[in-house]
PDB file of C-alpha atoms in Angstrom:
ATOM      1  CA  CYS A 220      -4.923 -51.326  17.012  1.00 52.00           C
ATOM      2  CA  THR A 221      -7.004 -48.534  15.571  1.00 55.00           C
ATOM      3  CA  THR A 222      -5.602 -45.076  15.254  1.00 58.00           C
ATOM      4  CA  VAL A 223      -7.521 -41.852  15.241  1.00 51.00           C
ATOM      5  CA  SER A 224      -6.641 -39.370  12.555  1.00 56.00           C
ATOM      6  CA  GLU A 225      -4.944 -36.218  13.699  1.00 65.00           C
ATOM      7  CA  GLY A 226      -6.350 -32.744  13.358  1.00 69.00           C
ATOM      8  CA  ILE A 227      -9.397 -30.986  14.754  1.00 72.00           C
ATOM      9  CA  ILE A 228     -11.837 -33.811  13.981  1.00 68.00           C
ATOM     10  CA  GLY A 229      -9.474 -36.465  15.311  1.00 67.00           C
ATOM     11  CA  ASP A 230      -8.811 -34.557  18.509  1.00 69.00           C
ATOM     12  CA  THR A 231     -12.523 -33.946  19.011  1.00 66.00           C
ATOM     13  CA  LEU A 232     -13.405 -37.604  18.442  1.00 64.00           C
ATOM     14  CA  SER A 233     -10.698 -38.716  20.834  1.00 67.00           C
ATOM     15  CA  LYS A 234     -11.954 -36.377  23.581  1.00 68.00           C
ATOM     16  CA  PHE A 235     -15.702 -36.943  23.152  1.00 68.00           C
ATOM     17  CA  SER A 236     -17.625 -40.008  22.217  1.00 73.00           C
ATOM     18  CA  ILE A 237     -19.810 -40.065  19.129  1.00 74.00           C
ATOM     19  CA  TRP A 238     -22.859 -39.849  21.421  1.00 76.00           C
ATOM     20  CA  GLY A 239     -21.575 -36.611  22.879  1.00 78.00           C
ATOM     21  CA  LEU A 240     -21.141 -35.138  19.415  1.00 76.00           C
ATOM     22  CA  TYR A 241     -24.606 -36.336  18.375  1.00 84.00           C
ATOM     23  CA  ILE A 242     -26.276 -34.851  21.454  1.00 85.00           C
ATOM     24  CA  THR A 243     -24.421 -31.569  20.993  1.00 84.00           C
ATOM     25  CA  PHE A 244     -25.531 -31.400  17.362  1.00 89.00           C
ATOM     26  CA  VAL A 245     -29.170 -32.186  18.210  1.00 92.00           C
ATOM     27  CA  LEU A 246     -29.253 -29.593  20.992  1.00 92.00           C
ATOM     28  CA  ALA A 247     -27.703 -26.958  18.722  1.00 93.00           C
ATOM     29  CA  VAL A 248     -30.256 -27.614  15.965  1.00 94.00           C
ATOM     30  CA  GLY A 249     -33.085 -27.575  18.517  1.00 92.00           C
ATOM     31  CA  ARG A 250     -31.922 -24.270  19.925  1.00 92.00           C
ATOM     32  CA  PHE A 251     -31.671 -22.766  16.440  1.00 92.00           C
ATOM     33  CA  ILE A 252     -35.228 -23.861  15.600  1.00 90.00           C
ATOM     34  CA  ARG A 253     -36.508 -22.513  18.913  1.00 89.00           C
ATOM     35  CA  LEU A 254     -34.866 -19.134  18.279  1.00 86.00           C
ATOM     36  CA  GLN A 255     -36.492 -18.957  14.852  1.00 83.00           C
ATOM     37  CA  CYS A 256     -39.946 -19.709  16.280  1.00 82.00           C
ATOM     38  CA  SER A 257     -39.796 -17.668  19.478  1.00 81.00           C
ATOM     39  CA  ASP A 258     -41.913 -14.523  19.629  1.00 78.00           C
ATOM     40  CA  LEU A 259     -43.672 -15.585  16.459  1.00 76.00           C
ATOM     41  CA  ARG A 260     -46.967 -14.125  17.664  1.00 76.00           C
ATOM     42  CA  MET A 261     -45.302 -10.737  18.081  1.00 78.00           C
ATOM     43  CA  ARG A 262     -44.069 -10.757  14.469  1.00 76.00           C
ATOM     44  CA  ILE A 263     -47.385 -11.781  12.840  1.00 74.00           C
ATOM     45  CA  PRO A 264     -48.844  -8.246  12.513  1.00 69.00           C
ATOM     46  CA  PHE A 265     -45.694  -7.018  10.827  1.00 70.00           C
ATOM     47  CA  GLU A 266     -44.916  -9.979   8.560  1.00 73.00           C
ATOM     48  CA  ASN A 267     -48.247 -11.555   7.633  1.00 71.00           C
ATOM     49  CA  LEU A 268     -50.602  -8.581   7.432  1.00 69.00           C
ATOM     50  CA  PRO A 269     -49.875  -6.236   4.530  1.00 71.00           C
ATOM     51  CA  SER A 270     -51.274  -3.213   6.353  1.00 75.00           C
ATOM     52  CA  CYS A 271     -53.009  -3.283   9.689  1.00 75.00           C
ATOM     53  CA  ASP A 272     -53.946   0.413   9.715  1.00 82.00           C
ATOM     54  CA  ARG A 273     -57.628  -0.386   9.058  1.00 83.00           C
ATOM     55  CA  LEU A 274     -57.704  -2.907  11.903  1.00 83.00           C
ATOM     56  CA  ILE A 275     -56.074  -0.449  14.308  1.00 85.00           C
ATOM     57  CA  ALA A 276     -58.543   2.264  13.251  1.00 87.00           C
ATOM     58  CA  ILE A 277     -61.523  -0.025  13.963  1.00 85.00           C
ATOM     59  CA  CYS A 278     -60.126  -0.892  17.408  1.00 87.00           C
ATOM     60  CA  GLU A 279     -59.612   2.792  18.214  1.00 90.00           C
ATOM     61  CA  ASP A 280     -63.154   3.612  17.040  1.00 88.00           C
ATOM     62  CA  ILE A 281     -64.585   0.880  19.266  1.00 87.00           C
ATOM     63  CA  TYR A 282     -62.595   2.250  22.196  1.00 88.00           C
ATOM     64  CA  ALA A 283     -63.830   5.808  21.512  1.00 89.00           C
ATOM     65  CA  ALA A 284     -67.454   4.668  21.180  1.00 87.00           C
ATOM     66  CA  ARG A 285     -67.196   2.742  24.440  1.00 86.00           C
ATOM     67  CA  ALA A 286     -65.659   5.753  26.213  1.00 89.00           C
ATOM     68  CA  GLU A 287     -68.469   8.051  25.060  1.00 87.00           C
ATOM     69  CA  GLY A 288     -71.192   5.570  25.944  1.00 85.00           C
ATOM     70  CA  GLU A 289     -72.311   5.062  22.316  1.00 83.00           C
ATOM     71  CA  LEU A 290     -73.173   1.395  22.765  1.00 80.00           C
ATOM     72  CA  GLY A 291     -75.070   1.206  19.479  1.00 84.00           C
ATOM     73  CA  ILE A 292     -72.094   2.410  17.459  1.00 82.00           C
ATOM     74  CA  GLU A 293     -69.816   0.112  19.416  1.00 76.00           C
ATOM     75  CA  GLU A 294     -72.041  -2.850  18.617  1.00 80.00           C
ATOM     76  CA  VAL A 295     -72.039  -1.995  14.894  1.00 82.00           C
ATOM     77  CA  LEU A 296     -68.255  -1.660  14.848  1.00 75.00           C
ATOM     78  CA  GLN A 297     -67.746  -5.024  16.548  1.00 74.00           C
ATOM     79  CA  THR A 298     -69.633  -6.939  13.884  1.00 71.00           C
TER      80      THR A 298
END
C-alpha cells in the first residue's frame, strides 16, 4: 500500500489528480502572461517613446491645415 503524506500538499494530491494540478498550473501561467500582454498597444506611446509631444504637434498641425483647406501645407506635413 502507498500512503500519501499529510499536510496541504498531501491533501491536495489526494483530492486532485496530478493532471488536474498540471492543468491548473498551466492555465494560471497562461492567464498571467495574457494579463501582462493585454492592452500592450495602449501602453506603447507611454513606455517606448521618450516624448511624443512632437508627434502630437505634427498631427494637430495636419488637422488644422486640413480644417482651413491648406492642402499644400497638409501635404508637406504628411511627408
